[in-house]
mmCIF file of C-alpha atoms in Angstrom:
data_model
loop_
_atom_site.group_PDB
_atom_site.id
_atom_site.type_symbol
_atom_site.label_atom_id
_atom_site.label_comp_id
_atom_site.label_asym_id
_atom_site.label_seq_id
_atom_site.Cartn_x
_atom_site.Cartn_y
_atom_site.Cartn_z
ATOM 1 C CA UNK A 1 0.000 0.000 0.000
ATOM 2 C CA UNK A 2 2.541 2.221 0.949
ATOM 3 C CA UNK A 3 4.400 1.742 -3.072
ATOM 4 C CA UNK A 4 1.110 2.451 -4.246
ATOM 5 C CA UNK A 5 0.897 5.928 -1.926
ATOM 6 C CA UNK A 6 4.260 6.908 -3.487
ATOM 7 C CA UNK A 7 2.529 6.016 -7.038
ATOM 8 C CA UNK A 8 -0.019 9.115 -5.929
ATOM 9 C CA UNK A 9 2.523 11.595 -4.690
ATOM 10 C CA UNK A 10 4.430 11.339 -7.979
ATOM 11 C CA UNK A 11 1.030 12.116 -10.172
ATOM 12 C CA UNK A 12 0.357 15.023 -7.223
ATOM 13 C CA UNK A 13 4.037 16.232 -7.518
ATOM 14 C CA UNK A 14 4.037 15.976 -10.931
ATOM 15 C CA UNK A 15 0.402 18.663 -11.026
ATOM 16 C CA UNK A 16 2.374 20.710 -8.513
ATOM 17 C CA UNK A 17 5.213 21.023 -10.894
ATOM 18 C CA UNK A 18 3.392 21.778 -13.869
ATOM 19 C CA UNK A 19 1.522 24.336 -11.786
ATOM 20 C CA UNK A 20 5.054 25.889 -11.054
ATOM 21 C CA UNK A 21 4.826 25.463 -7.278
ATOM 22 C CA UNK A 22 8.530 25.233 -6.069
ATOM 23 C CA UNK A 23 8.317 24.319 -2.208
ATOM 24 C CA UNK A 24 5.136 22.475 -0.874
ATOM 25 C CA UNK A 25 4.434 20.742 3.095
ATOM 26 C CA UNK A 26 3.230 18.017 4.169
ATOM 27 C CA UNK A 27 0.050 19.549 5.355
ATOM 28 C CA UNK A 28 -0.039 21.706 1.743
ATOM 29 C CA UNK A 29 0.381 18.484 -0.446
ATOM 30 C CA UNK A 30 -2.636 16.588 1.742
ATOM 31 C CA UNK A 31 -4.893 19.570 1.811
ATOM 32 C CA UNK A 32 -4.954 19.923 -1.972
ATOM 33 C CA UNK A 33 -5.000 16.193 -2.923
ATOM 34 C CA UNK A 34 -7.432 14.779 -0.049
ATOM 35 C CA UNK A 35 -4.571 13.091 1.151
ATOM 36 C CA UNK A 36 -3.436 12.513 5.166
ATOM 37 C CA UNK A 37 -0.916 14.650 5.845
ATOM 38 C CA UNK A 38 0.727 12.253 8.784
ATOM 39 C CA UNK A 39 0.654 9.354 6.475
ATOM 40 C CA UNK A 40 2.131 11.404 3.863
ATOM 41 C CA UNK A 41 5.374 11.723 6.301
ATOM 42 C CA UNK A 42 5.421 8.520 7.450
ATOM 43 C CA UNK A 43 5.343 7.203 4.150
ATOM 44 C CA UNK A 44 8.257 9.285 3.101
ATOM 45 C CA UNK A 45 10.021 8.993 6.155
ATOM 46 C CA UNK A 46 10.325 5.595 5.553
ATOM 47 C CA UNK A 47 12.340 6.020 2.338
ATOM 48 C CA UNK A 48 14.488 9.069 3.417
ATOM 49 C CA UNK A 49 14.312 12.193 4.989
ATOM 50 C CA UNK A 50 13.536 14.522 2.190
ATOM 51 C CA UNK A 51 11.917 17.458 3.699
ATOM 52 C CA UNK A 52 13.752 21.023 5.082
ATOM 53 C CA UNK A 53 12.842 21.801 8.253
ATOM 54 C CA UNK A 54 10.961 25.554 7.384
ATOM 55 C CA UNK A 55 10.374 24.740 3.864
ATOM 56 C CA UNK A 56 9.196 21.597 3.503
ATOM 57 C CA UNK A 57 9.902 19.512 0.192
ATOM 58 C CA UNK A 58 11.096 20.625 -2.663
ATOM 59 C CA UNK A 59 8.413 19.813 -5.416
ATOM 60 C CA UNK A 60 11.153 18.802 -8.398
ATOM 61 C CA UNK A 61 13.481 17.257 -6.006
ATOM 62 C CA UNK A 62 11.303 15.351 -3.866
ATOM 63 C CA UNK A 63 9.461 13.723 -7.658
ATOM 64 C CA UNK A 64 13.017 13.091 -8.470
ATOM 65 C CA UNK A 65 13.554 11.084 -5.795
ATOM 66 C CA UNK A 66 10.079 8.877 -5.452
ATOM 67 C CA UNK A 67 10.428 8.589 -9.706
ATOM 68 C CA UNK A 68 14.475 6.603 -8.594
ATOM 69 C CA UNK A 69 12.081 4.598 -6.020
ATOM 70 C CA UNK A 70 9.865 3.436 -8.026
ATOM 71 C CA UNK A 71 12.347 2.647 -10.815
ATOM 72 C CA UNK A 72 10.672 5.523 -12.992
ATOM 73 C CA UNK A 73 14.251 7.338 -13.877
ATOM 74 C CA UNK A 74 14.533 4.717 -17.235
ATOM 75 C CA UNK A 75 12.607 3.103 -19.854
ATOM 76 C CA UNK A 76 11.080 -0.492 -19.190
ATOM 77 C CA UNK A 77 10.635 -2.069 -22.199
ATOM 78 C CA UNK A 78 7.060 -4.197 -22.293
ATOM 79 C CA UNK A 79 5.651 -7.031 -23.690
ATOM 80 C CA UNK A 80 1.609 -6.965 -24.565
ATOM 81 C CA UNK A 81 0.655 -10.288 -25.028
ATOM 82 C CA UNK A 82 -3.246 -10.222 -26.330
ATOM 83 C CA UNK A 83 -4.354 -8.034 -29.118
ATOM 84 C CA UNK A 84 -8.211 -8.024 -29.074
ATOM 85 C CA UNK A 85 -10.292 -5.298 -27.829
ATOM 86 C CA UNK A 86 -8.533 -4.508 -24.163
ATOM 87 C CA UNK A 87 -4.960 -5.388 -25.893
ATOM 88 C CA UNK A 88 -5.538 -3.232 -28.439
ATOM 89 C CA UNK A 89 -6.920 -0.242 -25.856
ATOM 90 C CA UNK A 90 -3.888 -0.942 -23.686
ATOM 91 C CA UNK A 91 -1.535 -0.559 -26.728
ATOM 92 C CA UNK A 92 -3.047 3.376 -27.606
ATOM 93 C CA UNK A 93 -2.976 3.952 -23.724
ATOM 94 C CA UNK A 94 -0.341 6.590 -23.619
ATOM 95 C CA UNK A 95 -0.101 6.735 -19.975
ATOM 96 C CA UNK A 96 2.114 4.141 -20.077
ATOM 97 C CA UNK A 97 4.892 5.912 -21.960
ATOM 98 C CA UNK A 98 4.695 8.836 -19.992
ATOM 99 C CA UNK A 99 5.526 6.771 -16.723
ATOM 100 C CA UNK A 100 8.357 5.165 -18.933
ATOM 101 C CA UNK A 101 6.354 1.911 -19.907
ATOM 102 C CA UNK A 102 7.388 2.056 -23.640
ATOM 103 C CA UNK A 103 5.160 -0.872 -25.492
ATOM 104 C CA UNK A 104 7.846 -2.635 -28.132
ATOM 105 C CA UNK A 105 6.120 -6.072 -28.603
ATOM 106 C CA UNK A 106 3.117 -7.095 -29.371
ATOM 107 C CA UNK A 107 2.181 -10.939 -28.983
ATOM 108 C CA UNK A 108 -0.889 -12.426 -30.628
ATOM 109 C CA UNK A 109 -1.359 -16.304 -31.945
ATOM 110 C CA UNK A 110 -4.521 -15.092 -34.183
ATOM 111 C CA UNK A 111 -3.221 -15.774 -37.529
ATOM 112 C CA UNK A 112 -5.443 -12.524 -38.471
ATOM 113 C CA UNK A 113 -2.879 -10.403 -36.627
ATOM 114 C CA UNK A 114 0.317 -11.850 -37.053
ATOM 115 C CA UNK A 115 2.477 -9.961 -39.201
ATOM 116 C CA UNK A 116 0.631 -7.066 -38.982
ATOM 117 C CA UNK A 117 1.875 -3.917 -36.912
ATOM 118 C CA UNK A 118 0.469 -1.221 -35.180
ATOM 119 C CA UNK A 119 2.099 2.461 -34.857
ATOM 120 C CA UNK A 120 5.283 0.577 -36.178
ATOM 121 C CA UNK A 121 5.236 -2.549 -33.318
ATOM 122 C CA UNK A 122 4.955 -6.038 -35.276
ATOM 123 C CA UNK A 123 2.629 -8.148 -34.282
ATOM 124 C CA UNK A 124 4.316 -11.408 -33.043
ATOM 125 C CA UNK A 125 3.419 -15.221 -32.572
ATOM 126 C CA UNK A 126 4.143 -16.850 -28.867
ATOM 127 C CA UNK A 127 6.498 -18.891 -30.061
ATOM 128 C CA UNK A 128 8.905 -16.090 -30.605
ATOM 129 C CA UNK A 129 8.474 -15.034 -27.336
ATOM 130 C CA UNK A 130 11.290 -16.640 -25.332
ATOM 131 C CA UNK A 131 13.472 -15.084 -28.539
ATOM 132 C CA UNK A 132 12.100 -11.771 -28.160
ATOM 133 C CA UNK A 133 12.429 -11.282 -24.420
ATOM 134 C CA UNK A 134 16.341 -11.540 -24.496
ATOM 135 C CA UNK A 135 16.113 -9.385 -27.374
ATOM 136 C CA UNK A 136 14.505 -6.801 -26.570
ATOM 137 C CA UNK A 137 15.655 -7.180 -22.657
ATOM 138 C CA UNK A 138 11.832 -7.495 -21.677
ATOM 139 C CA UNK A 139 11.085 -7.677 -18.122
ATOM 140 C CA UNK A 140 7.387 -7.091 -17.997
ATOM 141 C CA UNK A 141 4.549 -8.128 -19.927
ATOM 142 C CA UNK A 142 0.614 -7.190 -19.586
ATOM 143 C CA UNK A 143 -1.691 -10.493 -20.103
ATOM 144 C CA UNK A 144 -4.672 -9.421 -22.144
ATOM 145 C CA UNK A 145 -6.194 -12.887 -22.755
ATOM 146 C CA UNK A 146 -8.977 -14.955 -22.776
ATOM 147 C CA UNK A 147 -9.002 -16.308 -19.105
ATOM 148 C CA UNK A 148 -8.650 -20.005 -20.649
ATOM 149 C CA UNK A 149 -5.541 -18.765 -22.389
ATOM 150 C CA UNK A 150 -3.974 -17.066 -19.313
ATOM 151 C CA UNK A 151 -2.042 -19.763 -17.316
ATOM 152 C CA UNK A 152 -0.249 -21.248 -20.176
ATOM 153 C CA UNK A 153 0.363 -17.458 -21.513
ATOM 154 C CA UNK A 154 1.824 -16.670 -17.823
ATOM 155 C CA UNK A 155 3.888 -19.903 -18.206
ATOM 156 C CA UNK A 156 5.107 -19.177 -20.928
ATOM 157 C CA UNK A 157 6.258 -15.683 -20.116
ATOM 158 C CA UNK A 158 7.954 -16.474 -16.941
ATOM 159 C CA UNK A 159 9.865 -19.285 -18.480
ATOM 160 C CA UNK A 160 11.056 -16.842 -21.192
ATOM 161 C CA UNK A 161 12.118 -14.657 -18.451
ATOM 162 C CA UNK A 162 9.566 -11.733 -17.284
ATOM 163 C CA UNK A 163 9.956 -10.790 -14.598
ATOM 164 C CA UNK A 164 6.752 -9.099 -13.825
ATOM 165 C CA UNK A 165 3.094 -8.755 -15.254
ATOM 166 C CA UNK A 166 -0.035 -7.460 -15.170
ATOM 167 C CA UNK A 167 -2.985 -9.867 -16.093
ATOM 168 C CA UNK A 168 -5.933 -8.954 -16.917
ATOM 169 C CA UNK A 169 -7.250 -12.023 -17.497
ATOM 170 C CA UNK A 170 -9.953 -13.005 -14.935
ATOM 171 C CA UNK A 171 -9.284 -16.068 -12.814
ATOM 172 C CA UNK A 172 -7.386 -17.706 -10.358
ATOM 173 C CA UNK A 173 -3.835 -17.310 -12.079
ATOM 174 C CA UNK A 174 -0.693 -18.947 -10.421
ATOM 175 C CA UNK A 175 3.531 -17.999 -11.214
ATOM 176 C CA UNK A 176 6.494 -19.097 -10.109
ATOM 177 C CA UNK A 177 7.690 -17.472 -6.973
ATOM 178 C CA UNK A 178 10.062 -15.773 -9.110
ATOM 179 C CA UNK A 179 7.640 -13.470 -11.256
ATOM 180 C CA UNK A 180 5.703 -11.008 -9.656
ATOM 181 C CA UNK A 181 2.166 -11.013 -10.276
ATOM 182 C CA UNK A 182 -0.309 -8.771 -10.302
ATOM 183 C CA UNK A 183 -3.881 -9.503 -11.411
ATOM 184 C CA UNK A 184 -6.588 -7.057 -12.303
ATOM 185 C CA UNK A 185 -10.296 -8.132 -12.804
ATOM 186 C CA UNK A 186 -12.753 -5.649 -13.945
ATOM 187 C CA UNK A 187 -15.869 -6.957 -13.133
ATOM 188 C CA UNK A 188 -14.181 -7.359 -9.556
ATOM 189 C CA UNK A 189 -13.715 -3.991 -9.509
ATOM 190 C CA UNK A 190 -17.486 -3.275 -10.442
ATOM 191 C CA UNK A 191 -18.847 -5.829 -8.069
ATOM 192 C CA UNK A 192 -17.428 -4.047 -5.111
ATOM 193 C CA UNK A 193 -18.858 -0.901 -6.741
ATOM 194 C CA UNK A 194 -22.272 -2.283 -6.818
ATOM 195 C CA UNK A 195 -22.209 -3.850 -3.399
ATOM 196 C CA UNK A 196 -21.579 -0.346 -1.792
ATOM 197 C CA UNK A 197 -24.627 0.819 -4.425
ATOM 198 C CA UNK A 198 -26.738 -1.983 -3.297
ATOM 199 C CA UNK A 199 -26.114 -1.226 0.265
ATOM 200 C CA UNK A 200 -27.575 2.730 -0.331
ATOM 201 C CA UNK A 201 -30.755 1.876 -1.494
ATOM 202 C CA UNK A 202 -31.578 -1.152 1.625
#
């Protein structure tokens, strides 16, 4: 939770900075992003002591610093495996590329697809994944699969040697205790929406 606080203070930071605020507090930084102000410290307490003691943080310096923590100071190149409707929305997301998450393959066994490329990324068969990966020095990948597809597709990517992925496949999906895993299901994500709905209107 904490990693995923610091994720939040970069985007704030980052606001800040385009705003051309120099200096910011604690207190500041929670007041105008709805955020706690002790957790704020605590949180960055824990990393370093990057505040001055009358001034508070230094907006560019302090992003600077949580950017090196969170391994955002580089480019990590990414492999997209799935290029149907969400693949193909994740690919144009350009969120991703201005975090440093640059897209540079594309993997799809549709016969359709491969061979084709997108905004000048071929589209590539599995079987030229474990190729590709020390190619390309790919360490992360983003499932975008059916969910009957996403084991063997998770499998396959941490025996070619990612490191890390996002699936969005729903399901109860298993790696090695090597790869670090981290599953997102939508309709999760609505049902606890709805269950707080449902509760309003009882």
């Amino acid at each position: 939770m904490t990693v995923r606080r610091l994720s939040v203070y970069t985007r704030c930071l980052l606001q800040l900075e385009e705003d051309g605020v120099k200096t910011i507090s604690s207190q500041e930084l929670a007041d105008r992003f709805n955020l706690n102000s002790a957790q704020v410290r605590k949180d960055l307490a824990y990393f370093g002591e990057f505040g001055v003691r009358g001034i508070g943080y230094y907006v560019s310096g302090l992003k600077a610093e949580l950017q090196r923590i969170l391994g955002l100071d580089r480019e990590w190149q990414v492999a997209l495996v799935g290029f149907g409707n969400l693949g193909s929305a994740l690919f144009h997301y350009k969120g991703f590329a201005r975090q440093g998450f640059r897209i540079s393959a594309v993997f799809d066994d549709d016969p359709a697809k491969c061979g084709k490329s997108v905004d000048g990324v071929s589209i590539l068969p599995l079987r030229d994944l474990p190729r590709e990966t020390k190619a390309r020095n790919l360490q992360l990948a983003i499932v975008a699969v059916p969910a009957e597809s996403a084991q063997l597709v998770i499998e396959k990517l941490a025996a070619s040697g990612i490191k890390a992925i996002l699936n969005f496949a729903p399901g109860r999906i298993k790696a090695g205790k090597d790869v670090r895993l981290k599953n997102v299901d939508l309709s999760i994500e609505l049902e606890t929406l709805s269950f707080y709905l449902a509760q309003g209107t009882r």
